[in-house]
Tab-separated table of C-alpha atoms in Angstrom:
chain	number	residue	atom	x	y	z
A	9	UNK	CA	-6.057	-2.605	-9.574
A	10	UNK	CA	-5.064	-4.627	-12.476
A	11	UNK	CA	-3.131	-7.708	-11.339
A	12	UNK	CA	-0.794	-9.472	-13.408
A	13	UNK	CA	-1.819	-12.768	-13.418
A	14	UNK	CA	1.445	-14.317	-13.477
A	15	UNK	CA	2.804	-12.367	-10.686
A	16	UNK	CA	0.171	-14.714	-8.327
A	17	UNK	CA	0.893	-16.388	-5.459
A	18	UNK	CA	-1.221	-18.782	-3.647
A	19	UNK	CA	-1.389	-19.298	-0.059
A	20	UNK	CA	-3.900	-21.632	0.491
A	21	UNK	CA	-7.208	-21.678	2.958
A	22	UNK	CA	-7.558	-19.968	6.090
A	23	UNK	CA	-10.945	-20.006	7.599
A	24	UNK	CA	-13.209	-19.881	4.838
A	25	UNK	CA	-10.508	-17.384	2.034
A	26	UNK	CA	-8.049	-18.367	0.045
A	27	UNK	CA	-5.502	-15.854	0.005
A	28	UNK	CA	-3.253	-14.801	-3.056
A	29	UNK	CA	-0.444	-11.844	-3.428
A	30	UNK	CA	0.690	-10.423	-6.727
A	31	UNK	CA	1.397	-7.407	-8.227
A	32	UNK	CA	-0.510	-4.716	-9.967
A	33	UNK	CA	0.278	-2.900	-13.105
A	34	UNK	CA	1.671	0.252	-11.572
A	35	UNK	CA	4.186	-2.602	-9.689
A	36	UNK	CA	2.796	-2.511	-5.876
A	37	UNK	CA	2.098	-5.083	-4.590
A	38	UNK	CA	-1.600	-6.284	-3.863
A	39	UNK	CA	-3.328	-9.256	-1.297
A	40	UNK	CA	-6.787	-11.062	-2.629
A	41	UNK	CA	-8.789	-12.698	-0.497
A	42	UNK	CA	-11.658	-14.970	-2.401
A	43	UNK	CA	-14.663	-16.418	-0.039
A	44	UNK	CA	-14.339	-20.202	-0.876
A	45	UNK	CA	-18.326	-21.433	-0.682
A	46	UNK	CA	-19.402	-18.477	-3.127
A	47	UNK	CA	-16.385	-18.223	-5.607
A	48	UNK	CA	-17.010	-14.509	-4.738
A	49	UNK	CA	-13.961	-11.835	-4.154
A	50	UNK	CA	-14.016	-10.566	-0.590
A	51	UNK	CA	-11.524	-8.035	-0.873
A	52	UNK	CA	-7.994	-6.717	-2.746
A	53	UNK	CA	-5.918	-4.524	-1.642
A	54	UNK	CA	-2.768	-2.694	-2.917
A	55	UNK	CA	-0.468	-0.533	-1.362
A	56	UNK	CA	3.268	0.965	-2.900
A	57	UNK	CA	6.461	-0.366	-1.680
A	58	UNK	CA	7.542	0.322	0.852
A	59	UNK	CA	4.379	0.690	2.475
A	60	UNK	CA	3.196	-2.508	4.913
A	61	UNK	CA	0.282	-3.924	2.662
A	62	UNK	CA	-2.787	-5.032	4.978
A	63	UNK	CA	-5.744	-6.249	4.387
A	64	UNK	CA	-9.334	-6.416	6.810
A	65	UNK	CA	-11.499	-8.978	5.851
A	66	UNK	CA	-15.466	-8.952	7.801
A	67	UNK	CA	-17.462	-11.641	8.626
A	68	UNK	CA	-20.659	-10.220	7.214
A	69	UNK	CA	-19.226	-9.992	3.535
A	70	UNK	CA	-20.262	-12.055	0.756
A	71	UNK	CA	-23.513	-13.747	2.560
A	72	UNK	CA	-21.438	-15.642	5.245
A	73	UNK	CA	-21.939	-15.635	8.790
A	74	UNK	CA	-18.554	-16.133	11.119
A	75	UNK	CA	-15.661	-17.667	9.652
A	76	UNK	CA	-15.154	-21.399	8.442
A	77	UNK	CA	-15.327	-23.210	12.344
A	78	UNK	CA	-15.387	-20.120	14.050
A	79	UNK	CA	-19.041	-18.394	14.810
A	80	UNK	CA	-19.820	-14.552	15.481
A	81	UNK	CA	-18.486	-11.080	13.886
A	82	UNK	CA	-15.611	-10.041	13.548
A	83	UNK	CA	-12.632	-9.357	10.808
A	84	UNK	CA	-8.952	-11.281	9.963
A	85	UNK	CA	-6.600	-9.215	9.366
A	86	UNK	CA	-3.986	-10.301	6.588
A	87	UNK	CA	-0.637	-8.718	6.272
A	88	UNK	CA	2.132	-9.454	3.773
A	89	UNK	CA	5.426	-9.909	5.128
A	90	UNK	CA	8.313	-10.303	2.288
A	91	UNK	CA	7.137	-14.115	1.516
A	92	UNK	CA	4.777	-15.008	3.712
A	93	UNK	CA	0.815	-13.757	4.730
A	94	UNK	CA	0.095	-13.458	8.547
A	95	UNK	CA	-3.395	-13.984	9.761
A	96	UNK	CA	-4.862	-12.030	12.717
A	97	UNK	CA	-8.082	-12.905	13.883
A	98	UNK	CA	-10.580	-9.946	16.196
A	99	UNK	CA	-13.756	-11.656	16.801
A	100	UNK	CA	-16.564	-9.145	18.976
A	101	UNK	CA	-17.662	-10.772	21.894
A	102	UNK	CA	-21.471	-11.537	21.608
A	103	UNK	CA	-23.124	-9.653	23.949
A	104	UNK	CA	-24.123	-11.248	27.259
């Protein structure tokens, strides 16, 4: 999944990720989410145009519980949209 590092695009924090889109060498696009407190990559995905490019990211990855200000599991869901990222947020409800 070679990325072409001046194909990045930052767009900036969202709970804990910073989230970046770019483009691989076979020319689909890709999303990267990086886990801020670790430096650590929490996931990439790639998918060909025209496909819609999403990308799950858990709450149990990289040693971190719950998101940054937001406690329990669960997984954001990132998807690309021409220009801009869209965040979706499924938390489980703890059990009672």
């Amino acid at each position: 999944m070679k990325i072409e590092a001046s194909t990045l695009r930052g767009y900036g924090p969202y709970l804990g990720l910073e989230i970046y889109s770019g483009v691989n060498a076979f020319g689909s696009p890709c999303l990267v989410a990086l886990h801020r407190a670790s430096g650590n990559l929490s996931d990439v995905r790639c998918a060909p145009a025209p496909a819609d490019l999403m990308m799950d990211v858990a709450s149990s990855r990289d040693g971190f519980e719950g998101f940054e200000g937001r406690a329990g599991d669960g997984i954001i869901r990132f998807v690309l949209r021409d220009d801009t990222v869209d965040a979706y947020v499924y938390l489980i409800p703890e059990a009672g």
